PDB file of C-alpha atoms in Angstrom:
ATOM      1  CA  MET A  62      17.219 -16.300   0.038  1.00  0.00           C
ATOM      2  CA  ILE A  63      16.251 -12.682   0.522  1.00  0.00           C
ATOM      3  CA  LEU A  64      15.410 -11.336   3.966  1.00  0.00           C
ATOM      4  CA  SER A  65      12.257  -9.341   3.313  1.00  0.00           C
ATOM      5  CA  ILE A  66      11.053  -6.921   5.987  1.00  0.00           C
ATOM      6  CA  ASP A  67       7.789  -4.984   6.220  1.00  0.00           C
ATOM      7  CA  ILE A  68       7.947  -2.174   8.798  1.00  0.00           C
ATOM      8  CA  GLY A  69       4.585  -0.879   9.991  1.00  0.00           C
ATOM      9  CA  GLY A  70       3.628   1.662  12.605  1.00  0.00           C
ATOM     10  CA  THR A  71       2.957  -0.953  15.285  1.00  0.00           C
ATOM     11  CA  ALA A  72       4.659  -4.153  14.118  1.00  0.00           C
ATOM     12  CA  VAL A  73       7.373  -5.471  11.845  1.00  0.00           C
ATOM     13  CA  LYS A  74       6.866  -8.576   9.725  1.00  0.00           C
ATOM     14  CA  MET A  75       9.745 -10.385   8.077  1.00  0.00           C
ATOM     15  CA  GLY A  76      10.303 -13.515   6.057  1.00  0.00           C
ATOM     16  CA  LEU A  77      12.742 -15.471   3.940  1.00  0.00           C
ATOM     17  CA  VAL A  78      11.626 -15.001   0.353  1.00  0.00           C
ATOM     18  CA  ASP A  79      12.913 -16.804  -2.742  1.00  0.00           C
ATOM     19  CA  HIS A  80      13.347 -15.449  -6.255  1.00  0.00           C
ATOM     20  CA  GLU A  81       9.805 -16.495  -7.192  1.00  0.00           C
ATOM     21  CA  GLY A  82       8.182 -14.530  -4.358  1.00  0.00           C
ATOM     22  CA  ALA A  83       7.417 -17.502  -2.085  1.00  0.00           C
ATOM     23  CA  ILE A  84       7.788 -16.964   1.677  1.00  0.00           C
ATOM     24  CA  HIS A  85       9.599 -19.817   3.443  1.00  0.00           C
ATOM     25  CA  ALA A  86       9.761 -18.643   7.069  1.00  0.00           C
ATOM     26  CA  ARG A  87       8.131 -15.813   8.998  1.00  0.00           C
ATOM     27  CA  HIS A  88       8.551 -13.687  12.085  1.00  0.00           C
ATOM     28  CA  GLU A  89       6.583 -10.783  13.557  1.00  0.00           C
ATOM     29  CA  ALA A  90       7.301  -8.449  16.472  1.00  0.00           C
ATOM     30  CA  SER A  91       5.989  -5.246  18.028  1.00  0.00           C
ATOM     31  CA  VAL A  92       7.847  -2.008  17.296  1.00  0.00           C
ATOM     32  CA  CYS A  93       5.849   0.040  19.825  1.00  0.00           C
ATOM     33  CA  PHE A  94       6.292  -2.191  22.897  1.00  0.00           C
ATOM     34  CA  ASP A  95       7.793   0.675  24.908  1.00  0.00           C
ATOM     35  CA  HIS A  96       5.861   3.500  23.219  1.00  0.00           C
ATOM     36  CA  TYR A  97       8.674   3.975  20.672  1.00  0.00           C
ATOM     37  CA  GLN A  98      11.322   4.803  23.247  1.00  0.00           C
ATOM     38  CA  THR A  99      13.426   2.261  21.413  1.00  0.00           C
ATOM     39  CA  PRO A 100      13.741   3.543  17.833  1.00  0.00           C
ATOM     40  CA  ILE A 101      11.881   1.358  15.344  1.00  0.00           C
ATOM     41  CA  LEU A 102      14.980   0.634  13.287  1.00  0.00           C
ATOM     42  CA  THR A 103      16.850  -0.567  16.385  1.00  0.00           C
ATOM     43  CA  THR A 104      14.031  -3.011  17.095  1.00  0.00           C
ATOM     44  CA  VAL A 105      13.906  -4.159  13.470  1.00  0.00           C
ATOM     45  CA  ILE A 106      17.636  -4.921  13.338  1.00  0.00           C
ATOM     46  CA  ARG A 107      17.547  -6.795  16.646  1.00  0.00           C
ATOM     47  CA  GLU A 108      14.524  -8.870  15.632  1.00  0.00           C
ATOM     48  CA  ALA A 109      16.007  -9.629  12.198  1.00  0.00           C
ATOM     49  CA  GLN A 110      19.255 -10.833  13.751  1.00  0.00           C
ATOM     50  CA  ALA A 111      17.331 -13.132  16.109  1.00  0.00           C
ATOM     51  CA  PHE A 112      15.147 -14.413  13.244  1.00  0.00           C
ATOM     52  CA  LEU A 113      18.121 -15.259  11.030  1.00  0.00           C
ATOM     53  CA  ALA A 114      19.890 -16.977  13.918  1.00  0.00           C
ATOM     54  CA  ARG A 115      16.796 -19.024  14.709  1.00  0.00           C
ATOM     55  CA  GLU A 116      16.445 -20.126  11.085  1.00  0.00           C
ATOM     56  CA  SER A 117      20.217 -20.618  10.587  1.00  0.00           C
ATOM     57  CA  ALA A 118      19.646 -18.663   7.387  1.00  0.00           C
ATOM     58  CA  GLN A 119      22.178 -17.387   4.878  1.00  0.00           C
ATOM     59  CA  ILE A 120      20.879 -14.430   2.882  1.00  0.00           C
ATOM     60  CA  GLU A 121      22.075 -12.678  -0.249  1.00  0.00           C
ATOM     61  CA  GLY A 122      20.481  -9.345   0.648  1.00  0.00           C
ATOM     62  CA  ILE A 123      17.609  -7.505   2.273  1.00  0.00           C
ATOM     63  CA  GLY A 124      14.516  -5.804   0.877  1.00  0.00           C
ATOM     64  CA  VAL A 125      12.599  -3.453   3.151  1.00  0.00           C
ATOM     65  CA  SER A 126       9.044  -2.158   2.870  1.00  0.00           C
ATOM     66  CA  ALA A 127       8.584   0.725   5.309  1.00  0.00           C
ATOM     67  CA  THR A 128       5.744   2.972   6.384  1.00  0.00           C
ATOM     68  CA  GLY A 129       6.197   6.697   5.774  1.00  0.00           C
ATOM     69  CA  GLN A 130       7.847   8.607   2.974  1.00  0.00           C
ATOM     70  CA  VAL A 131      10.911   6.617   1.989  1.00  0.00           C
ATOM     71  CA  ASP A 132      13.641   7.953  -0.284  1.00  0.00           C
ATOM     72  CA  ASP A 133      14.264   4.724  -2.169  1.00  0.00           C
ATOM     73  CA  ARG A 134      17.563   5.991  -3.563  1.00  0.00           C
ATOM     74  CA  ALA A 135      19.074   6.684  -0.134  1.00  0.00           C
ATOM     75  CA  GLY A 136      17.042   4.021   1.662  1.00  0.00           C
ATOM     76  CA  ALA A 137      16.016   6.520   4.349  1.00  0.00           C
ATOM     77  CA  VAL A 138      12.743   7.643   5.951  1.00  0.00           C
ATOM     78  CA  ILE A 139      12.319  11.305   5.025  1.00  0.00           C
ATOM     79  CA  GLY A 140       8.766  11.983   6.196  1.00  0.00           C
ATOM     80  CA  THR A 141       6.135  10.647   8.610  1.00  0.00           C
ATOM     81  CA  ASN A 142       4.066  13.750   9.429  1.00  0.00           C
ATOM     82  CA  GLY A 143       5.479  13.397  12.941  1.00  0.00           C
ATOM     83  CA  LYS A 144       3.219  10.460  13.746  1.00  0.00           C
ATOM     84  CA  ILE A 145       5.902   8.014  14.921  1.00  0.00           C
ATOM     85  CA  PRO A 146       8.557   9.111  17.443  1.00  0.00           C
ATOM     86  CA  HIS A 147      12.218   8.357  16.700  1.00  0.00           C
ATOM     87  CA  TYR A 148      11.456   7.171  13.171  1.00  0.00           C
ATOM     88  CA  GLU A 149      11.744  10.049  10.712  1.00  0.00           C
ATOM     89  CA  GLY A 150      15.322  10.208   9.480  1.00  0.00           C
ATOM     90  CA  ALA A 151      15.919   6.482  10.015  1.00  0.00           C
ATOM     91  CA  GLN A 152      18.786   5.394   7.757  1.00  0.00           C
ATOM     92  CA  ILE A 153      17.470   1.962   6.846  1.00  0.00           C
ATOM     93  CA  LYS A 154      19.934   1.137   4.084  1.00  0.00           C
ATOM     94  CA  ARG A 155      23.042   2.475   5.822  1.00  0.00           C
ATOM     95  CA  ASP A 156      22.394   0.946   9.239  1.00  0.00           C
ATOM     96  CA  MET A 157      21.172  -2.419   8.011  1.00  0.00           C
ATOM     97  CA  GLU A 158      24.057  -2.841   5.594  1.00  0.00           C
ATOM     98  CA  ALA A 159      26.413  -2.134   8.495  1.00  0.00           C
ATOM     99  CA  ALA A 160      24.608  -4.680  10.681  1.00  0.00           C
ATOM    100  CA  PHE A 161      24.262  -7.504   8.162  1.00  0.00           C
ATOM    101  CA  GLY A 162      27.011  -6.979   5.575  1.00  0.00           C
ATOM    102  CA  VAL A 163      24.715  -7.495   2.568  1.00  0.00           C
ATOM    103  CA  PRO A 164      23.045  -5.095   0.110  1.00  0.00           C
ATOM    104  CA  VAL A 165      19.863  -3.450   1.414  1.00  0.00           C
ATOM    105  CA  PHE A 166      17.187  -1.664  -0.606  1.00  0.00           C
ATOM    106  CA  ALA A 167      14.124   0.044   0.897  1.00  0.00           C
ATOM    107  CA  LEU A 168      10.906   1.582  -0.406  1.00  0.00           C
ATOM    108  CA  ASN A 169       7.540   2.822   0.862  1.00  0.00           C
ATOM    109  CA  ASP A 170       5.111   0.131   1.991  1.00  0.00           C
ATOM    110  CA  ALA A 171       2.300   1.073  -0.404  1.00  0.00           C
ATOM    111  CA  ASN A 172       4.695   0.996  -3.340  1.00  0.00           C
ATOM    112  CA  ALA A 173       5.991  -2.354  -2.121  1.00  0.00           C
ATOM    113  CA  ALA A 174       2.451  -3.746  -1.979  1.00  0.00           C
ATOM    114  CA  ALA A 175       1.836  -2.735  -5.596  1.00  0.00           C
ATOM    115  CA  LEU A 176       5.103  -4.324  -6.670  1.00  0.00           C
ATOM    116  CA  GLY A 177       4.287  -7.465  -4.698  1.00  0.00           C
ATOM    117  CA  GLU A 178       0.986  -7.894  -6.510  1.00  0.00           C
ATOM    118  CA  CYS A 179       2.855  -7.630  -9.822  1.00  0.00           C
ATOM    119  CA  PHE A 180       5.429 -10.177  -8.646  1.00  0.00           C
ATOM    120  CA  ALA A 181       3.246 -12.921  -7.214  1.00  0.00           C
ATOM    121  CA  GLY A 182      -0.333 -11.652  -6.899  1.00  0.00           C
ATOM    122  CA  ARG A 183      -3.345 -10.728  -9.009  1.00  0.00           C
ATOM    123  CA  ALA A 184      -1.276  -8.555 -11.369  1.00  0.00           C
ATOM    124  CA  LYS A 185       1.492 -11.123 -11.925  1.00  0.00           C
ATOM    125  CA  GLY A 186       3.086 -10.471 -15.300  1.00  0.00           C
ATOM    126  CA  VAL A 187       1.158  -7.222 -15.889  1.00  0.00           C
ATOM    127  CA  GLN A 188       3.461  -4.350 -16.819  1.00  0.00           C
ATOM    128  CA  ASN A 189       1.345  -1.261 -16.091  1.00  0.00           C
ATOM    129  CA  VAL A 190      -0.641  -1.344 -12.868  1.00  0.00           C
ATOM    130  CA  LEU A 191      -2.319   1.216 -10.644  1.00  0.00           C
ATOM    131  CA  MET A 192      -2.977   0.000  -7.092  1.00  0.00           C
ATOM    132  CA  VAL A 193      -5.335   1.884  -4.782  1.00  0.00           C
ATOM    133  CA  THR A 194      -5.597   0.748  -1.169  1.00  0.00           C
ATOM    134  CA  LEU A 195      -8.730   1.728   0.738  1.00  0.00           C
ATOM    135  CA  GLY A 196      -8.440   1.745   4.515  1.00  0.00           C
ATOM    136  CA  THR A 197      -8.177   4.306   7.297  1.00  0.00           C
ATOM    137  CA  GLY A 198      -6.538   6.398   4.588  1.00  0.00           C
ATOM    138  CA  VAL A 199      -5.962   5.889   0.876  1.00  0.00           C
ATOM    139  CA  GLY A 200      -2.596   4.673  -0.342  1.00  0.00           C
ATOM    140  CA  GLY A 201      -1.306   3.105  -3.474  1.00  0.00           C
ATOM    141  CA  GLY A 202       1.459   2.544  -5.922  1.00  0.00           C
ATOM    142  CA  ILE A 203       2.128   2.908  -9.616  1.00  0.00           C
ATOM    143  CA  VAL A 204       3.942   0.244 -11.646  1.00  0.00           C
ATOM    144  CA  LEU A 205       4.982   1.322 -15.140  1.00  0.00           C
ATOM    145  CA  GLY A 206       6.819  -0.982 -17.503  1.00  0.00           C
ATOM    146  CA  GLY A 207       7.089  -3.562 -14.740  1.00  0.00           C
ATOM    147  CA  ARG A 208       8.925  -1.221 -12.356  1.00  0.00           C
ATOM    148  CA  ILE A 209       7.659   0.851  -9.471  1.00  0.00           C
ATOM    149  CA  PHE A 210       7.338   4.536 -10.336  1.00  0.00           C
ATOM    150  CA  GLY A 211       8.908   6.460  -7.486  1.00  0.00           C
ATOM    151  CA  GLY A 212       9.327   9.920  -8.940  1.00  0.00           C
ATOM    152  CA  THR A 213      12.304  12.112  -8.071  1.00  0.00           C
ATOM    153  CA  ARG A 214      12.905  10.779  -4.547  1.00  0.00           C
ATOM    154  CA  GLY A 215      10.959   7.554  -4.496  1.00  0.00           C
ATOM    155  CA  ILE A 216       7.939   9.052  -2.752  1.00  0.00           C
ATOM    156  CA  ALA A 217       5.504   9.151  -5.690  1.00  0.00           C
ATOM    157  CA  GLY A 218       2.219   7.313  -5.354  1.00  0.00           C
ATOM    158  CA  GLU A 219       0.502   9.314  -2.605  1.00  0.00           C
ATOM    159  CA  LEU A 220      -2.777   8.597  -4.351  1.00  0.00           C
ATOM    160  CA  GLY A 221      -4.901   9.788  -1.451  1.00  0.00           C
ATOM    161  CA  HIS A 222      -3.706  13.357  -1.693  1.00  0.00           C
ATOM    162  CA  PHE A 223      -4.798  14.852  -4.964  1.00  0.00           C
ATOM    163  CA  THR A 224      -7.763  17.224  -4.785  1.00  0.00           C
ATOM    164  CA  LEU A 225     -11.102  15.683  -5.673  1.00  0.00           C
ATOM    165  CA  TYR A 226     -13.256  18.635  -4.552  1.00  0.00           C
ATOM    166  CA  GLN A 227     -11.685  22.045  -3.915  1.00  0.00           C
ATOM    167  CA  ASP A 228     -14.242  23.016  -1.289  1.00  0.00           C
ATOM    168  CA  GLY A 229     -13.949  19.709   0.554  1.00  0.00           C
ATOM    169  CA  PRO A 230     -12.973  19.045   4.166  1.00  0.00           C
ATOM    170  CA  LEU A 231      -9.549  19.794   5.566  1.00  0.00           C
ATOM    171  CA  CYS A 232      -7.234  16.793   5.249  1.00  0.00           C
ATOM    172  CA  PRO A 233      -4.500  15.983   7.804  1.00  0.00           C
ATOM    173  CA  CYS A 234      -1.986  16.671   5.028  1.00  0.00           C
ATOM    174  CA  GLY A 235      -3.052  20.342   5.105  1.00  0.00           C
ATOM    175  CA  LYS A 236      -4.992  20.410   1.828  1.00  0.00           C
ATOM    176  CA  ARG A 237      -8.734  20.477   1.287  1.00  0.00           C
ATOM    177  CA  GLY A 238     -10.889  17.980  -0.550  1.00  0.00           C
ATOM    178  CA  CYS A 239      -8.296  15.230  -0.898  1.00  0.00           C
ATOM    179  CA  PHE A 240      -9.328  11.946  -2.525  1.00  0.00           C
ATOM    180  CA  GLU A 241      -8.634  10.261   0.811  1.00  0.00           C
ATOM    181  CA  SER A 242     -11.303  12.385   2.510  1.00  0.00           C
ATOM    182  CA  TYR A 243     -13.920  10.779   0.255  1.00  0.00           C
ATOM    183  CA  ALA A 244     -12.575   7.338  -0.625  1.00  0.00           C
ATOM    184  CA  ALA A 245     -11.173   6.010   2.666  1.00  0.00           C
ATOM    185  CA  THR A 246     -13.245   3.532   4.649  1.00  0.00           C
ATOM    186  CA  THR A 247     -13.366   6.160   7.391  1.00  0.00           C
ATOM    187  CA  ALA A 248     -15.210   8.386   4.906  1.00  0.00           C
ATOM    188  CA  LEU A 249     -17.698   5.583   4.266  1.00  0.00           C
ATOM    189  CA  VAL A 250     -18.348   5.221   8.003  1.00  0.00           C
ATOM    190  CA  ARG A 251     -18.721   8.988   8.386  1.00  0.00           C
ATOM    191  CA  ARG A 252     -21.342   9.052   5.615  1.00  0.00           C
ATOM    192  CA  ALA A 253     -23.207   6.181   7.257  1.00  0.00           C
ATOM    193  CA  LYS A 254     -23.259   7.946  10.627  1.00  0.00           C
ATOM    194  CA  GLU A 255     -24.595  11.111   9.003  1.00  0.00           C
ATOM    195  CA  ALA A 256     -27.276   9.166   7.139  1.00  0.00           C
ATOM    196  CA  THR A 257     -28.503   7.185  10.141  1.00  0.00           C
ATOM    197  CA  GLY A 258     -27.659   9.357  13.122  1.00  0.00           C
ATOM    198  CA  GLU A 259     -26.083   6.276  14.711  1.00  0.00           C
ATOM    199  CA  ALA A 260     -22.822   6.744  16.577  1.00  0.00           C
ATOM    200  CA  ASP A 261     -22.029   3.022  16.732  1.00  0.00           C
ATOM    201  CA  MET A 262     -21.091   2.398  13.117  1.00  0.00           C
ATOM    202  CA  ASN A 263     -18.270   0.691  11.231  1.00  0.00           C
ATOM    203  CA  GLY A 264     -17.530  -0.683   7.783  1.00  0.00           C
ATOM    204  CA  ARG A 265     -18.696  -4.202   8.619  1.00  0.00           C
ATOM    205  CA  ILE A 266     -22.090  -2.873   9.665  1.00  0.00           C
ATOM    206  CA  VAL A 267     -22.407  -0.846   6.460  1.00  0.00           C
ATOM    207  CA  PHE A 268     -21.657  -3.806   4.192  1.00  0.00           C
ATOM    208  CA  SER A 269     -23.743  -6.234   6.254  1.00  0.00           C
ATOM    209  CA  ARG A 270     -26.824  -4.005   6.138  1.00  0.00           C
ATOM    210  CA  ALA A 271     -26.283  -3.266   2.454  1.00  0.00           C
ATOM    211  CA  ALA A 272     -26.096  -7.009   1.754  1.00  0.00           C
ATOM    212  CA  ASP A 273     -29.435  -7.377   3.553  1.00  0.00           C
ATOM    213  CA  GLY A 274     -30.986  -4.755   1.279  1.00  0.00           C
ATOM    214  CA  ASP A 275     -30.965  -1.760   3.642  1.00  0.00           C
ATOM    215  CA  GLN A 276     -31.759   1.114   1.277  1.00  0.00           C
ATOM    216  CA  ALA A 277     -30.038   3.777   3.389  1.00  0.00           C
ATOM    217  CA  MET A 278     -26.812   1.783   3.488  1.00  0.00           C
ATOM    218  CA  LEU A 279     -27.027   0.974  -0.230  1.00  0.00           C
ATOM    219  CA  ALA A 280     -27.359   4.706  -0.962  1.00  0.00           C
ATOM    220  CA  VAL A 281     -24.379   5.536   1.266  1.00  0.00           C
ATOM    221  CA  LEU A 282     -22.329   2.828  -0.401  1.00  0.00           C
ATOM    222  CA  SER A 283     -23.310   3.999  -3.881  1.00  0.00           C
ATOM    223  CA  ALA A 284     -22.282   7.611  -3.173  1.00  0.00           C
ATOM    224  CA  TRP A 285     -18.956   6.405  -1.749  1.00  0.00           C
ATOM    225  CA  ILE A 286     -18.274   4.262  -4.814  1.00  0.00           C
ATOM    226  CA  ASP A 287     -19.124   7.210  -7.084  1.00  0.00           C
ATOM    227  CA  ASP A 288     -16.348   9.260  -5.486  1.00  0.00           C
ATOM    228  CA  ILE A 289     -13.849   6.401  -5.625  1.00  0.00           C
ATOM    229  CA  ALA A 290     -14.679   5.914  -9.294  1.00  0.00           C
ATOM    230  CA  ALA A 291     -14.245   9.623  -9.998  1.00  0.00           C
ATOM    231  CA  GLY A 292     -10.748   9.606  -8.510  1.00  0.00           C
ATOM    232  CA  ILE A 293      -9.673   6.381 -10.195  1.00  0.00           C
ATOM    233  CA  SER A 294     -10.993   7.540 -13.564  1.00  0.00           C
ATOM    234  CA  GLY A 295      -8.758  10.600 -13.381  1.00  0.00           C
ATOM    235  CA  LEU A 296      -5.765   8.431 -12.507  1.00  0.00           C
ATOM    236  CA  VAL A 297      -6.532   6.090 -15.399  1.00  0.00           C
ATOM    237  CA  HIS A 298      -6.445   9.049 -17.786  1.00  0.00           C
ATOM    238  CA  ILE A 299      -3.032  10.037 -16.428  1.00  0.00           C
ATOM    239  CA  PHE A 300      -1.332   6.619 -16.308  1.00  0.00           C
ATOM    240  CA  ASN A 301      -3.268   4.474 -18.830  1.00  0.00           C
ATOM    241  CA  PRO A 302      -2.785   1.234 -16.856  1.00  0.00           C
ATOM    242  CA  GLN A 303      -3.661  -2.269 -17.969  1.00  0.00           C
ATOM    243  CA  MET A 304      -5.031  -3.060 -14.510  1.00  0.00           C
ATOM    244  CA  VAL A 305      -6.358  -1.207 -11.479  1.00  0.00           C
ATOM    245  CA  LEU A 306      -6.009  -3.151  -8.240  1.00  0.00           C
ATOM    246  CA  ILE A 307      -8.073  -2.393  -5.148  1.00  0.00           C
ATOM    247  CA  GLY A 308      -6.431  -3.274  -1.848  1.00  0.00           C
ATOM    248  CA  GLY A 309      -7.498  -3.113   1.778  1.00  0.00           C
ATOM    249  CA  GLY A 310      -9.943  -5.240   3.745  1.00  0.00           C
ATOM    250  CA  VAL A 311     -12.962  -3.913   1.839  1.00  0.00           C
ATOM    251  CA  SER A 312     -11.554  -5.336  -1.416  1.00  0.00           C
ATOM    252  CA  ALA A 313     -13.086  -8.693  -0.392  1.00  0.00           C
ATOM    253  CA  GLN A 314     -16.517  -7.161  -1.131  1.00  0.00           C
ATOM    254  CA  GLU A 315     -16.805  -8.261  -4.772  1.00  0.00           C
ATOM    255  CA  ALA A 316     -20.544  -7.795  -5.269  1.00  0.00           C
ATOM    256  CA  LEU A 317     -20.993  -4.649  -3.195  1.00  0.00           C
ATOM    257  CA  LEU A 318     -17.753  -2.829  -4.092  1.00  0.00           C
ATOM    258  CA  ILE A 319     -15.515  -4.287  -6.780  1.00  0.00           C
ATOM    259  CA  ALA A 320     -18.183  -5.085  -9.381  1.00  0.00           C
ATOM    260  CA  PRO A 321     -20.012  -1.722  -9.223  1.00  0.00           C
ATOM    261  CA  LEU A 322     -16.712   0.167  -9.039  1.00  0.00           C
ATOM    262  CA  ARG A 323     -15.447  -1.673 -12.110  1.00  0.00           C
ATOM    263  CA  GLU A 324     -18.606  -0.810 -14.020  1.00  0.00           C
ATOM    264  CA  ARG A 325     -18.478   2.879 -13.086  1.00  0.00           C
ATOM    265  CA  VAL A 326     -14.800   3.319 -13.877  1.00  0.00           C
ATOM    266  CA  LEU A 327     -15.112   1.622 -17.265  1.00  0.00           C
ATOM    267  CA  ARG A 328     -18.170   3.725 -18.035  1.00  0.00           C
ATOM    268  CA  SER A 329     -16.575   7.020 -17.030  1.00  0.00           C
ATOM    269  CA  VAL A 330     -13.167   6.838 -18.737  1.00  0.00           C
ATOM    270  CA  MET A 331     -12.699   7.718 -22.381  1.00  0.00           C
ATOM    271  CA  PRO A 332     -13.349   4.712 -24.639  1.00  0.00           C
ATOM    272  CA  ARG A 333      -9.731   4.051 -25.666  1.00  0.00           C
ATOM    273  CA  PHE A 334      -8.645   4.047 -22.024  1.00  0.00           C
ATOM    274  CA  ALA A 335     -11.302   1.437 -21.231  1.00  0.00           C
ATOM    275  CA  GLU A 336     -10.070  -0.997 -23.865  1.00  0.00           C
ATOM    276  CA  GLY A 337      -8.559  -3.989 -22.082  1.00  0.00           C
ATOM    277  CA  LEU A 338      -8.639  -2.222 -18.713  1.00  0.00           C
ATOM    278  CA  GLN A 339      -9.208  -4.561 -15.770  1.00  0.00           C
ATOM    279  CA  LEU A 340     -10.236  -3.602 -12.251  1.00  0.00           C
ATOM    280  CA  GLU A 341      -9.722  -6.354  -9.694  1.00  0.00           C
ATOM    281  CA  ALA A 342      -9.226  -6.968  -5.985  1.00  0.00           C
ATOM    282  CA  ALA A 343      -5.665  -7.450  -4.767  1.00  0.00           C
ATOM    283  CA  THR A 344      -4.920 -10.966  -3.492  1.00  0.00           C
ATOM    284  CA  LEU A 345      -1.764 -10.962  -1.358  1.00  0.00           C
ATOM    285  CA  GLY A 346      -3.202  -9.228   1.701  1.00  0.00           C
ATOM    286  CA  ASN A 347      -0.681  -8.636   4.480  1.00  0.00           C
ATOM    287  CA  ASP A 348       2.057 -10.443   2.548  1.00  0.00           C
ATOM    288  CA  ALA A 349       2.094  -7.911  -0.293  1.00  0.00           C
ATOM    289  CA  GLY A 350       4.654  -5.598   1.325  1.00  0.00           C
ATOM    290  CA  MET A 351       7.102  -8.376   2.126  1.00  0.00           C
ATOM    291  CA  ILE A 352       6.856  -9.907  -1.328  1.00  0.00           C
ATOM    292  CA  GLY A 353       7.156  -6.491  -2.968  1.00  0.00           C
ATOM    293  CA  ALA A 354      10.253  -5.673  -0.922  1.00  0.00           C
ATOM    294  CA  ALA A 355      11.886  -8.848  -2.221  1.00  0.00           C
ATOM    295  CA  ARG A 356      10.980  -7.909  -5.784  1.00  0.00           C
ATOM    296  CA  PHE A 357      12.391  -4.405  -5.264  1.00  0.00           C
ATOM    297  CA  TYR A 358      15.641  -5.909  -3.996  1.00  0.00           C
ATOM    298  CA  LEU A 359      15.899  -8.101  -7.101  1.00  0.00           C
ATOM    299  CA  ASP A 360      15.124  -5.179  -9.415  1.00  0.00           C
ATOM    300  CA  CYS A 361      17.769  -2.983  -7.767  1.00  0.00           C
ATOM    301  CA  VAL A 362      20.414  -5.703  -7.904  1.00  0.00           C
ATOM    302  CA  ARG A 363      19.711  -6.311 -11.590  1.00  0.00           C
ATOM    303  CA  GLN A 364      19.823  -2.573 -12.308  1.00  0.00           C
ATOM    304  CA  GLU A 365      23.154  -2.199 -10.537  1.00  0.00           C
ATOM    305  CA  GLY A 366      24.476  -5.189 -12.411  1.00  0.00           C
ATOM    306  CA  THR A 367      23.662  -3.604 -15.782  1.00  0.00           C
ATOM    307  CA  ALA A 368      24.719  -0.058 -14.861  1.00  0.00           C
TER     308      ALA A 368
END
C-alpha cells in the first residue's frame, strides 16, 4: 500500500491507496486548529503516524499532494505567496522520509489532481490531458505522454496566470488581466453582482436562476463561458491535448457549463486541433489529489528503477 496525503490550506486528507488507485482507508484532520502556530508539516506527520498505527498498516512509500508551489524534485514547498504561516520552505520529502523510513515524493495539488484523473478518473488511459479547475481561483495541470509536466522545478501548470486581457484587473499575483480574473467562479459572481446590483449573490444562485430561464443570468453565464473558452483555446493550441478536463464544483453543471464550453472551444480552435479533442467534467472530486499523489509516487519509483 501507498500512504497518499493531500495537504490543503485548512485540512489534510490521507488514505491507503493500492497500485490501481483505489482508496482502502481514509483519515482527515485540521491543519489550522491553532491558527498555524503548529507548522502544517508537523501536524501532517503526527496525523499520518496516528493513522498508520490505527490501521496497523505497512506501507511501501508515500505520495504527497500539497498546496502551494512545490519543487517536485526536492519535495519542498518553495512558494505560497505568504498566505499560510510556517509553511513556505517545508521540506516534505526530507522530513517525512526521516519520520517514516520509506521513499517520499511530493507535487503540487493541482498537478496531482490532473494525474489522478489520468490514473483512475475520467481521463484514465489518456496520454495527453489538460485539466483546468474553476473555483475561487483557476488551477490546473498538464499531462503529456502520460506524465505530469512540471517544467524546470515542478511548478508548471499555473493555468490561471497567463494574460487574457492586458488592460484587465490587477491579479493577486501582481499581473493584470490574468485568466483567473475572468474564469474563476469568483469572477462569475462578480459579473452577476454587477449585472443585477444585488450584493447577496453566489454561484448557486447564478446557475439556479439560469436554469429557470433568467435572461440576465444566462447572459452573465454566456459571457463567462466565452472567456473560459478563449483561455482554453489558447492552451489547446500550445499543448494539443486529447482531452480537456474541467474540475471544481461547477463542473457538475453539464447543460449550463460543460456542453456550451465544449461547443465554443471546438468551434474556436483550428480544425486539426479539434480533431478527436474531448472536453469533459472531471470525476474524482476531492479524491483526485490523493489518487494523483499515489500515481506520482509510482511514476517516480519506476523512473528511479530505470535510471
